[in-house]
Amino acid sequence: MEQLSRASLDNIAQLAAIELNDQEAAYFEQQITKMLVYVNEVTTLVIDKEYPPVVNYNVFREDIAAPYNRQEILAAAPKTEDNYIVVPSIITDK
Amino acid sequence: MKSYASLSSLIDGLSAGEFSPQELIQFYAARIKKYNATLNAVIEQFDESTVAVNQNGSWHGIPCASKDNICHEGRLTTAASNILKGYKATYSATALQRLQQAGVTVLGRANMDEFAMGSSGEFSAYGPTRNPWDLTRTPGGSSAGSAAVVAAGLVPFALGSETGGSVRQPAAFCNLVGMYPTYGRVSRYGILAFSSSNDQICPITRTVKDNALVMNLIAGRDGYDSSMIQTLTPDFTATLTGKIPSGLRIGVIKESYSDSVDPEVKAAFERAIKQLEAMGATVQTIDLDYLRYGISVYFIMSYAEAASNLSRYDGSLYGISNRDKETLLDMYIKTRHDGFGNEVKRRILIGNYVLSAGHKDAYYHKATRVRSLIRHEFEEAFKSVDVLVSPTTPTLPFKIGQFADDPIALYLGDYFTVPNCMIGTPAISLPCGMSQSGLPIGFQILGPRLSEPLLYQVAYAFEQSTEYHTKTPQGYE
């Protein structure tokens, strides 16, 4: 594992939807590289036996709507209008 | 009223009419007011007269604190993060609701590492919590406030949450008892998710019996969490006989004797083993080949889950929102930049890396395979021993700021607590000594799935044969 490149970091920051300035990017390049070096022991481990993951099973309940308070939930949103949550537009004309 | 009365003695005192519910609640509310400023254990103390409680419950009068990542209807619930600043929960977590139903009064929300990511309490948007045993040291984390508030006797118990040691490690650092139950024993409904395949709400108490009593209230099926165990919940106090089962076979995890374990921790742990032997247990050393990969696998899996779970915090539905620029994407990236602390950002970034195209097989899928190997190895070990034991942490409570620039060194403190979380098996940490400088030391007992009754039994028998749990920090009389 080499130093994480700035381009790779920018790619994962984009996937993570977190803006990073240059100073933050330099900090996280260092930190994340150290972590990836540490976990290399797992990526390089040769596994000669496989065991099944934990067994899951479905659990069902009746699909009944529970009461909720619309105004309380709306009150948590940063911006609302009538009974809608308002967010900035996805597409701009620029 | 005694400052360090056990929860069970308070329940008895209430039913015998030795004091009224109001007297008890006011006594503890006054203690929080008096001592919390130094500790920063409680982020917000509630006015006890405004807290919802079932006055007919058998625990009416019993106060507690609850970690800030456990939803409490109508109250601020922020996971100690700026991104959830101002968010009031619109429903209560099942575990908290069951406490309220029993009559418990939640007196405050406890400080923690942001989104339960950390093991020192230092990664809180509200500043670090201090250890009542030594104010220059951390109480551990991420359930830092939950542990400190119980250790100082400001409440008889608290709810914490654990994903990789976040209850047992602070319990060990604060001379308390912490139990990570079998995954699926306690509903995750209403806990702000970090790593859903590991997260569990857990009791932090001063004694083993108190812990079992709280577990009795919060455990058991809940229609709102479909990952729960569907078997019946036992009475966890039923096995508290004061004796260990005859012929109990104990396996000591080999790394307990490693040079990286602090000599004082090791000495206290070895005394605990001798004590258990004297009580009739047979002891052997168990070598788990894949244990050393536990931390790495935990990093990969829990960060991947965190990357997914925390994607919901984007400025649209709750908390803060940066709308300086005009597009939706700008709002996302700027809100998340402003709202998350560095530790949370680091984990989300790594989580996205290990899940991204080209890396997913090498990291995430590989880690899931190693997780299965660890599970298999534990299952094999539990064929030759009934329980495993180790120090809970390799070190004594460390200084606040000691690992500021070295997160990996900090994470290595979770060596003994991470593996069982990843495979969903229970473990209990309890006091086993004090360092020369007067700092608490804990050890842990691990068992197979659903073995909590056995773990409580062994822990209780050990506790009753020792005095460690009766020691309290000075200055909180």
Coordinates of C-alpha atoms in Angstrom, one line a residue:
Chain A
M1 CA 0.0 0.0 0.0
E2 CA 1.5 3.3 -1.1
Q3 CA 0.5 6.8 -0.1
L4 CA -3.1 7.4 -0.9
S5 CA -3.1 9.8 -3.9
R6 CA -4.9 13.1 -3.8
A7 CA -7.0 11.9 -6.8
S8 CA -8.1 8.8 -4.9
L9 CA -8.9 10.8 -1.9
D10 CA -11.0 13.3 -4.0
N11 CA -12.8 10.3 -5.5
I12 CA -13.8 8.9 -2.1
A13 CA -14.6 12.3 -0.7
Q14 CA -17.0 12.6 -3.6
L15 CA -18.5 9.2 -2.9
A16 CA -18.8 10.2 0.8
A17 CA -20.3 13.6 -0.2
I18 CA -17.9 15.5 2.1
E19 CA -16.2 18.7 1.0
L20 CA -12.5 18.8 1.9
N21 CA -10.2 21.8 1.6
D22 CA -6.5 21.4 0.9
Q23 CA -5.4 21.4 4.5
E24 CA -8.1 18.7 5.4
A25 CA -7.2 16.7 2.3
A26 CA -3.5 16.6 3.4
Y27 CA -4.5 15.5 6.9
F28 CA -6.8 12.7 5.7
E29 CA -4.3 11.5 3.0
Q30 CA -1.9 10.8 5.9
Q31 CA -4.4 9.3 8.3
I32 CA -6.1 7.1 5.8
T33 CA -2.9 5.8 4.4
K34 CA -1.8 4.7 7.9
M35 CA -5.1 2.9 8.3
L36 CA -4.9 1.1 5.0
V37 CA -1.4 0.0 5.7
Y38 CA -2.6 -1.4 9.0
V39 CA -5.5 -3.4 7.5
N40 CA -3.2 -4.8 4.8
E41 CA -2.7 -7.9 7.1
V42 CA -6.3 -8.8 6.2
T43 CA -6.2 -8.1 2.5
T44 CA -3.1 -10.2 2.1
L45 CA -4.3 -13.1 4.4
V46 CA -4.6 -16.4 2.6
I47 CA -7.8 -18.1 3.5
D48 CA -7.8 -21.9 3.0
K49 CA -11.1 -22.7 4.7
E50 CA -14.4 -20.9 4.3
Y51 CA -17.1 -20.8 6.9
P52 CA -20.6 -19.6 6.3
P53 CA -21.6 -16.2 7.5
V54 CA -24.2 -16.0 10.3
V55 CA -27.6 -17.6 9.4
N56 CA -30.4 -15.0 9.1
Y57 CA -34.0 -15.7 9.0
N58 CA -37.0 -13.5 8.3
V59 CA -39.1 -12.0 11.0
F60 CA -42.5 -10.7 10.1
R61 CA -45.0 -8.5 11.7
E62 CA -48.3 -7.1 10.6
D63 CA -47.9 -4.2 8.3
I64 CA -50.0 -1.7 10.2
A65 CA -49.3 2.0 10.0
A66 CA -48.3 3.4 13.4
P67 CA -49.5 6.9 14.4
Y68 CA -47.0 9.7 14.0
N69 CA -47.1 13.4 14.4
R70 CA -46.4 15.0 11.1
Q71 CA -45.8 18.4 12.6
E72 CA -43.1 17.1 14.9
I73 CA -41.3 15.4 12.1
L74 CA -41.6 18.4 9.8
A75 CA -40.3 20.6 12.7
A76 CA -37.0 18.7 12.6
A77 CA -36.3 19.7 9.0
P78 CA -34.2 22.7 8.3
K79 CA -36.7 24.2 5.9
T80 CA -40.3 23.4 5.2
E81 CA -43.2 24.9 3.3
D82 CA -46.8 23.9 3.9
N83 CA -46.4 20.2 4.6
Y84 CA -43.3 19.7 2.4
I85 CA -39.6 19.6 3.2
V86 CA -37.7 22.1 1.0
V87 CA -34.3 21.3 -0.4
P88 CA -32.2 23.2 -3.0
S89 CA -32.8 22.3 -6.7
I90 CA -31.0 19.3 -8.1
I91 CA -30.6 20.7 -11.6
T92 CA -29.6 24.3 -12.3
D93 CA -29.7 26.1 -15.6
K94 CA -26.1 27.1 -15.5
Chain B
M1 CA -29.5 8.7 51.8
K2 CA -26.2 7.0 50.8
S3 CA -24.4 8.4 47.7
Y4 CA -23.3 5.0 46.4
A5 CA -26.3 2.8 47.2
S6 CA -26.7 0.0 44.7
L7 CA -29.6 0.0 42.3
S8 CA -31.0 -3.1 43.9
S9 CA -30.9 -1.6 47.4
L10 CA -32.7 1.5 46.1
I11 CA -35.5 -0.6 44.5
D12 CA -35.8 -2.4 47.9
G13 CA -35.8 0.9 49.8
L14 CA -38.6 2.3 47.6
S15 CA -40.8 -0.7 48.0
A16 CA -40.2 -0.7 51.8
G17 CA -41.1 3.0 51.9
E18 CA -37.7 4.1 53.3
F19 CA -37.8 7.1 51.0
S20 CA -40.3 8.4 48.4
P21 CA -39.7 8.4 44.6
Q22 CA -39.6 12.2 44.7
E23 CA -36.9 12.2 47.4
L24 CA -34.8 9.8 45.5
I25 CA -35.0 11.6 42.2
Q26 CA -34.3 15.0 43.8
F27 CA -31.3 13.5 45.7
Y28 CA -29.7 12.4 42.4
A29 CA -30.7 15.5 40.5
A30 CA -28.9 17.6 43.1
R31 CA -25.8 15.4 42.8
I32 CA -25.7 15.9 39.0
K33 CA -26.1 19.7 39.5
K34 CA -23.3 19.7 42.1
Y35 CA -20.7 17.5 40.3
N36 CA -21.4 17.4 36.6
A37 CA -19.6 20.7 35.7
T38 CA -16.2 19.1 36.6
L39 CA -16.9 15.8 34.8
N40 CA -18.9 17.0 31.7
A41 CA -20.5 13.6 31.8
V42 CA -24.1 14.8 31.2
I43 CA -24.6 17.1 28.2
E44 CA -28.1 18.2 29.3
Q45 CA -29.8 17.7 32.7
F46 CA -33.5 17.5 32.4
D47 CA -35.9 19.2 34.8
E48 CA -37.1 16.1 36.6
S49 CA -40.6 17.5 36.9
T50 CA -40.9 17.5 33.0
V51 CA -39.7 14.0 32.4
A52 CA -42.2 11.4 31.2
V53 CA -42.5 8.4 33.6
N54 CA -45.0 5.8 34.5
Q55 CA -45.7 6.6 38.2
N56 CA -47.2 3.2 38.8
G57 CA -44.1 1.3 37.7
S58 CA -42.2 -0.7 40.3
W59 CA -39.1 1.3 39.6
H60 CA -40.8 4.7 40.0
G61 CA -38.2 6.9 41.7
I62 CA -35.2 5.3 40.1
P63 CA -33.2 7.8 38.1
C64 CA -30.8 7.0 35.2
A65 CA -28.8 8.7 32.4
S66 CA -29.0 7.7 28.8
K67 CA -26.4 8.1 26.1
D68 CA -27.0 10.9 23.6
N69 CA -27.4 8.4 20.7
I70 CA -30.5 6.8 22.2
C71 CA -33.7 8.5 21.0
H72 CA -35.8 10.1 23.7
E73 CA -39.1 11.5 22.5
G74 CA -39.3 15.3 22.5
R75 CA -35.7 15.6 23.8
L76 CA -32.6 16.7 22.0
T77 CA -30.8 13.6 20.7
T78 CA -27.6 14.4 18.8
A79 CA -25.0 11.6 19.2
A80 CA -22.8 14.4 20.4
S81 CA -22.5 15.7 16.8
N82 CA -22.8 19.2 15.4
I83 CA -24.6 17.7 12.4
L84 CA -27.6 16.9 14.6
K85 CA -27.6 20.2 16.5
G86 CA -31.1 21.0 17.6
Y87 CA -32.6 17.6 16.6
K88 CA -35.4 16.5 18.9
A89 CA -36.3 12.8 18.6
T90 CA -39.9 12.1 17.6
Y91 CA -40.0 8.7 19.2
S92 CA -38.2 6.9 22.0
A93 CA -35.9 3.9 21.6
T94 CA -37.5 0.7 22.8
A95 CA -34.9 0.1 25.6
L96 CA -35.5 3.6 26.9
Q97 CA -39.3 3.3 26.6
R98 CA -39.2 0.1 28.6
L99 CA -37.3 1.8 31.4
Q100 CA -39.9 4.6 31.4
Q101 CA -42.7 2.1 31.5
A102 CA -41.1 0.5 34.5
G103 CA -41.1 3.9 36.2
V104 CA -37.5 5.0 35.6
T105 CA -36.8 8.8 35.3
V106 CA -34.2 9.7 32.7
L107 CA -32.4 12.6 34.3
G108 CA -30.1 13.6 31.5
R109 CA -28.4 12.7 28.2
A110 CA -24.9 11.4 28.6
N111 CA -21.8 12.7 26.7
M112 CA -20.1 10.4 24.2
D113 CA -17.7 10.2 21.3
E114 CA -19.5 11.6 18.3
F115 CA -21.7 8.9 16.8
A116 CA -20.1 6.4 19.2
M117 CA -16.9 6.6 17.2
G118 CA -14.0 6.6 19.7
S119 CA -12.7 5.1 22.9
S120 CA -11.9 8.1 25.0
G121 CA -14.9 10.4 24.9
E122 CA -12.6 13.1 23.4
F123 CA -14.4 13.1 20.0
S124 CA -17.5 14.8 21.4
A125 CA -18.8 18.1 20.0
Y126 CA -19.5 19.0 23.6
G127 CA -15.9 18.5 24.8
P128 CA -14.3 15.6 26.6
T129 CA -15.7 13.8 29.7
R130 CA -13.4 13.4 32.6
N131 CA -12.8 10.2 34.7
P132 CA -14.0 10.7 38.3
W133 CA -11.0 8.6 39.4
D134 CA -8.6 11.1 37.9
L135 CA -9.8 14.2 36.2
T136 CA -6.7 14.3 33.9
R137 CA -7.7 10.9 32.5
T138 CA -10.4 9.7 30.1
P139 CA -13.3 7.6 31.4
G140 CA -13.0 5.6 28.2
G141 CA -15.5 5.7 25.4
S142 CA -17.5 5.9 23.5
S143 CA -20.0 5.7 26.4
A144 CA -17.8 8.1 28.3
G145 CA -20.6 10.1 30.0
S146 CA -22.6 7.0 30.9
A147 CA -19.7 5.5 32.7
A148 CA -18.5 8.7 34.4
V149 CA -21.9 9.6 35.7
V150 CA -22.4 6.2 37.3
A151 CA -18.8 6.1 38.7
A152 CA -19.3 9.4 40.5
G153 CA -22.6 8.1 41.9
L154 CA -24.7 10.7 40.1
V155 CA -27.1 8.1 39.0
P156 CA -27.4 4.4 40.0
F157 CA -27.1 3.2 36.4
A158 CA -27.0 4.4 32.8
L159 CA -27.6 3.2 29.3
G160 CA -24.7 3.1 27.0
S161 CA -24.2 1.5 23.6
E162 CA -21.4 -0.7 22.3
T163 CA -20.1 -1.5 18.8
G164 CA -16.6 -2.7 19.6
G165 CA -16.0 -2.1 23.3
S166 CA -17.8 1.2 24.0
V167 CA -19.4 0.0 27.2
R168 CA -16.9 -2.6 28.5
Q169 CA -13.9 -0.4 28.1
P170 CA -15.3 2.6 30.0
A171 CA -16.7 0.2 32.6
A172 CA -13.1 -1.1 33.1
F173 CA -11.7 2.4 33.3
C174 CA -14.3 3.5 35.9
N175 CA -14.6 0.5 38.2
L176 CA -18.0 -0.5 36.8
V177 CA -19.9 -3.4 35.3
G178 CA -20.7 -3.4 31.6
M179 CA -22.4 -6.1 29.6
Y180 CA -22.5 -6.5 25.8
P181 CA -25.4 -8.9 25.3
T182 CA -25.8 -11.4 22.5
Y183 CA -26.5 -9.5 19.4
G184 CA -30.3 -9.3 19.1
R185 CA -31.0 -9.5 22.8
V186 CA -31.8 -5.8 23.1
S187 CA -33.8 -3.9 20.5
R188 CA -31.8 -1.5 18.3
Y189 CA -34.9 0.5 17.5
G190 CA -34.2 4.1 18.3
I191 CA -30.4 4.0 18.5
L192 CA -28.7 6.3 16.0
A193 CA -27.0 3.6 13.9
F194 CA -23.2 3.4 13.5
S195 CA -22.5 -0.2 12.6
S196 CA -25.8 -2.0 12.5
S197 CA -24.4 -5.6 12.6
N198 CA -22.6 -4.8 15.9
D199 CA -24.5 -2.0 17.7
Q200 CA -26.2 -2.9 21.0
I201 CA -27.7 -0.9 23.8
C202 CA -26.1 -2.0 27.1
P203 CA -26.4 -1.3 30.8
I204 CA -23.6 0.3 32.8
T205 CA -23.9 -0.3 36.6
R206 CA -21.8 -0.5 39.7
T207 CA -22.6 -4.2 40.5
V208 CA -23.3 -7.3 38.6
K209 CA -26.8 -7.8 40.1
D210 CA -27.7 -4.2 39.1
N211 CA -26.6 -5.0 35.6
A212 CA -28.8 -8.1 35.4
L213 CA -31.8 -6.1 36.8
V214 CA -31.5 -3.5 34.0
M215 CA -31.0 -6.2 31.4
N216 CA -34.2 -7.8 32.6
L217 CA -36.0 -4.6 31.7
I218 CA -34.5 -3.8 28.4
A219 CA -34.0 -7.2 26.8
G220 CA -36.6 -9.1 24.8
R221 CA -38.4 -9.2 21.5
D222 CA -39.5 -6.0 19.8
G223 CA -41.5 -5.8 16.6
Y224 CA -39.5 -2.8 15.5
D225 CA -36.2 -4.7 15.2
S226 CA -36.3 -7.7 13.0
S227 CA -32.7 -8.7 13.7
M228 CA -33.6 -9.7 17.2
I229 CA -33.4 -13.1 18.7
Q230 CA -36.8 -14.7 18.8
T231 CA -36.2 -17.0 21.8
L232 CA -37.6 -16.1 25.2
T233 CA -35.7 -13.8 27.6
P234 CA -34.7 -15.5 30.9
D235 CA -34.6 -13.8 34.3
F236 CA -31.0 -12.7 34.3
T237 CA -30.9 -12.6 38.1
A238 CA -31.9 -16.3 38.4
T239 CA -28.3 -17.6 38.2
L240 CA -26.9 -15.2 40.8
T241 CA -26.2 -17.8 43.4
G242 CA -22.8 -16.6 44.6
K243 CA -21.2 -19.8 43.3
I244 CA -19.7 -20.7 40.0
P245 CA -21.0 -23.8 38.3
S246 CA -19.1 -26.9 39.5
G247 CA -16.4 -27.9 37.0
L248 CA -16.4 -24.6 35.2
R249 CA -13.8 -24.6 32.5
I250 CA -12.1 -21.2 31.9
G251 CA -10.0 -20.4 28.9
V252 CA -7.5 -17.6 29.2
I253 CA -7.0 -15.8 25.8
K254 CA -3.3 -16.2 25.2
E255 CA -2.7 -12.5 24.4
S256 CA -3.7 -11.7 28.0
Y257 CA 0.0 -12.5 28.9
S258 CA 1.4 -10.4 26.0
D259 CA 4.1 -7.8 26.7
S260 CA 1.7 -5.1 25.3
V261 CA -0.5 -5.6 28.3
D262 CA 0.3 -3.1 31.1
P263 CA 2.1 -5.0 34.0
E264 CA -0.3 -3.7 36.6
V265 CA -3.3 -4.8 34.5
K266 CA -1.7 -8.2 33.9
A267 CA -1.0 -8.6 37.6
A268 CA -4.6 -7.8 38.6
F269 CA -5.9 -10.1 35.9
E270 CA -3.7 -13.0 37.1
R271 CA -5.0 -12.5 40.6
A272 CA -8.5 -12.7 39.3
I273 CA -7.7 -16.0 37.5
K274 CA -6.2 -17.4 40.7
Q275 CA -9.4 -16.3 42.6
L276 CA -11.6 -18.2 40.1
E277 CA -9.3 -21.2 40.3
A278 CA -9.6 -21.1 44.1
M279 CA -13.4 -21.1 43.7
G280 CA -13.2 -24.4 41.8
A281 CA -12.7 -23.5 38.1
T282 CA -10.2 -25.2 35.9
V283 CA -8.0 -22.9 33.8
Q284 CA -6.3 -23.4 30.5
T285 CA -4.7 -21.0 27.9
I286 CA -6.5 -20.7 24.6
D287 CA -4.7 -19.6 21.5
L288 CA -7.0 -18.0 18.9
D289 CA -5.1 -17.7 15.6
Y290 CA -7.4 -15.2 14.0
L291 CA -7.9 -12.9 17.0
R292 CA -5.1 -10.7 15.8
Y293 CA -7.0 -9.8 12.7
G294 CA -10.0 -8.6 14.8
I295 CA -9.1 -4.9 14.8
S296 CA -8.5 -4.8 11.1
V297 CA -11.7 -6.7 10.2
Y298 CA -13.6 -4.4 12.6
F299 CA -12.2 -1.3 10.9
I300 CA -13.2 -2.4 7.5
M301 CA -16.7 -3.7 8.4
S302 CA -17.8 -1.1 10.8
Y303 CA -16.5 1.8 8.7
A304 CA -18.3 0.4 5.7
E305 CA -21.5 0.2 7.6
A306 CA -20.9 3.7 9.1
A307 CA -20.4 5.1 5.6
S308 CA -23.8 3.8 4.6
N309 CA -25.6 4.6 7.9
L310 CA -24.4 8.1 8.1
S311 CA -25.3 9.0 4.5
R312 CA -28.7 10.1 5.9
Y313 CA -27.2 13.2 7.5
D314 CA -27.1 15.5 4.6
G315 CA -28.9 18.7 5.6
S316 CA -32.3 17.9 4.2
L317 CA -34.3 16.2 7.0
Y318 CA -32.8 17.2 10.4
G319 CA -29.9 19.0 12.1
I320 CA -27.8 21.7 10.5
S321 CA -28.0 22.6 6.8
N322 CA -25.5 24.7 4.9
R323 CA -27.3 26.3 1.9
D324 CA -24.7 28.9 1.0
K325 CA -24.6 27.6 -2.6
E326 CA -27.7 26.8 -4.6
T327 CA -27.6 23.1 -5.6
L328 CA -28.6 20.0 -3.6
L329 CA -25.2 18.5 -3.9
D330 CA -23.5 21.6 -2.6
M331 CA -25.8 21.4 0.4
Y332 CA -24.8 17.8 1.0
I333 CA -21.1 18.2 0.8
K334 CA -21.0 21.5 2.8
T335 CA -23.4 20.4 5.5
R336 CA -21.4 17.2 6.0
H337 CA -18.1 19.1 6.0
D338 CA -19.4 21.5 8.6
G339 CA -21.3 19.0 10.7
F340 CA -19.0 16.0 11.2
G341 CA -15.9 15.9 13.3
N342 CA -12.6 14.6 12.0
E343 CA -13.0 11.1 13.5
V344 CA -16.4 10.6 11.9
K345 CA -15.1 12.0 8.6
R346 CA -12.1 9.6 8.7
R347 CA -14.4 6.6 9.2
I348 CA -16.9 7.6 6.5
L349 CA -14.0 8.2 4.0
I350 CA -12.4 4.9 4.7
G351 CA -15.8 3.2 4.6
N352 CA -16.4 4.6 1.2
Y353 CA -12.9 3.5 0.1
V354 CA -13.3 -0.2 1.2
L355 CA -16.7 -0.3 -0.5
S356 CA -15.7 1.4 -3.8
A357 CA -15.3 -0.3 -7.1
G358 CA -11.9 -2.0 -7.3
H359 CA -11.5 -2.3 -3.6
K360 CA -14.6 -4.0 -2.4
D361 CA -13.4 -7.6 -2.9
A362 CA -9.9 -6.9 -1.3
Y363 CA -11.3 -5.2 1.7
Y364 CA -15.0 -5.5 2.5
H365 CA -15.6 -9.0 1.1
K366 CA -12.3 -10.3 2.5
A367 CA -13.2 -8.9 5.9
T368 CA -16.5 -10.7 6.0
R369 CA -14.7 -14.0 5.3
V370 CA -12.2 -13.4 8.1
R371 CA -15.1 -12.5 10.4
S372 CA -16.6 -15.9 9.7
L373 CA -13.2 -17.5 10.5
I374 CA -13.1 -15.6 13.8
R375 CA -16.6 -16.8 14.6
H376 CA -15.7 -20.4 13.8
E377 CA -12.6 -20.2 16.0
F378 CA -14.6 -18.9 18.9
E379 CA -17.2 -21.7 18.4
E380 CA -14.4 -24.3 18.5
A381 CA -12.9 -22.8 21.6
F382 CA -16.3 -23.0 23.4
K383 CA -16.3 -26.7 22.8
S384 CA -13.3 -27.1 25.2
V385 CA -14.0 -24.3 27.7
D386 CA -17.3 -22.8 29.0
V387 CA -16.0 -19.2 29.1
L388 CA -13.0 -17.2 27.9
V389 CA -11.4 -14.5 30.0
S390 CA -8.9 -11.6 29.3
P391 CA -8.2 -8.1 30.6
T392 CA -10.9 -5.8 29.2
T393 CA -8.3 -3.3 28.1
P394 CA -4.5 -3.7 27.7
T395 CA -3.9 -0.4 29.5
L396 CA -4.9 1.7 32.5
P397 CA -7.1 4.7 31.9
F398 CA -5.0 7.0 29.7
K399 CA -4.5 10.8 29.8
I400 CA -6.9 13.0 27.9
G401 CA -5.0 14.0 24.7
Q402 CA -2.5 11.1 24.9
F403 CA -3.4 9.6 21.6
A404 CA -4.5 12.8 19.8
D405 CA -2.1 12.2 16.8
D406 CA -2.1 8.4 16.8
P407 CA -5.5 7.0 16.2
I408 CA -4.1 3.5 15.5
A409 CA -2.5 3.3 19.0
L410 CA -5.9 4.4 20.4
Y411 CA -7.8 1.7 18.4
L412 CA -5.4 -1.0 19.6
G413 CA -6.9 -0.6 23.1
D414 CA -10.0 -2.3 21.7
Y415 CA -8.0 -5.5 20.9
F416 CA -9.9 -7.7 23.5
T417 CA -13.3 -6.1 23.1
V418 CA -13.8 -6.0 19.3
P419 CA -13.8 -9.7 18.2
N420 CA -16.9 -10.8 20.1
C421 CA -18.9 -7.8 19.0
M422 CA -18.2 -8.7 15.4
I423 CA -19.6 -12.2 16.0
G424 CA -22.4 -11.1 18.2
T425 CA -21.5 -13.1 21.3
P426 CA -21.9 -11.7 24.9
A427 CA -19.2 -10.5 27.3
I428 CA -19.2 -8.8 30.7
S429 CA -16.5 -6.5 32.1
L430 CA -16.2 -6.1 35.9
P431 CA -13.7 -4.7 38.4
C432 CA -10.7 -6.8 39.4
G433 CA -8.3 -4.4 41.0
M434 CA -6.6 -1.0 41.3
S435 CA -3.3 0.3 40.1
Q436 CA -0.8 1.7 42.7
S437 CA -1.9 5.1 41.6
G438 CA -5.5 4.3 42.3
L439 CA -6.8 3.7 38.8
P440 CA -9.4 1.0 38.2
I441 CA -8.7 -2.3 36.4
G442 CA -11.3 -4.5 34.8
F443 CA -11.4 -8.0 33.3
Q444 CA -13.9 -9.6 31.0
I445 CA -15.7 -12.9 30.8
L446 CA -16.8 -14.0 27.3
G447 CA -19.3 -16.7 26.5
P448 CA -21.0 -18.3 23.5
R449 CA -24.3 -17.0 22.1
L450 CA -27.1 -16.7 24.7
S451 CA -24.7 -17.4 27.6
E452 CA -25.6 -14.2 29.6
P453 CA -27.0 -16.2 32.5
L454 CA -23.7 -18.0 32.9
L455 CA -21.7 -14.8 32.5
Y456 CA -23.7 -13.1 35.2
Q457 CA -23.4 -16.1 37.4
V458 CA -19.6 -16.3 37.2
A459 CA -19.2 -12.5 37.4
Y460 CA -21.5 -12.3 40.4
A461 CA -19.7 -15.1 42.2
F462 CA -16.3 -13.4 41.6
E463 CA -17.6 -10.0 42.6
Q464 CA -19.1 -11.3 45.9
S465 CA -15.7 -12.9 46.8
T466 CA -13.9 -9.6 46.3
E467 CA -14.1 -6.0 47.4
Y468 CA -13.2 -4.1 44.3
H469 CA -16.7 -3.1 43.3
T470 CA -17.2 -1.4 46.7
K471 CA -14.5 1.2 46.0
T472 CA -15.6 4.6 44.9
P473 CA -13.6 7.7 43.7
Q474 CA -12.9 10.5 46.2
G475 CA -14.6 13.8 46.1
Y476 CA -18.2 12.8 45.4
E477 CA -19.5 12.3 48.9

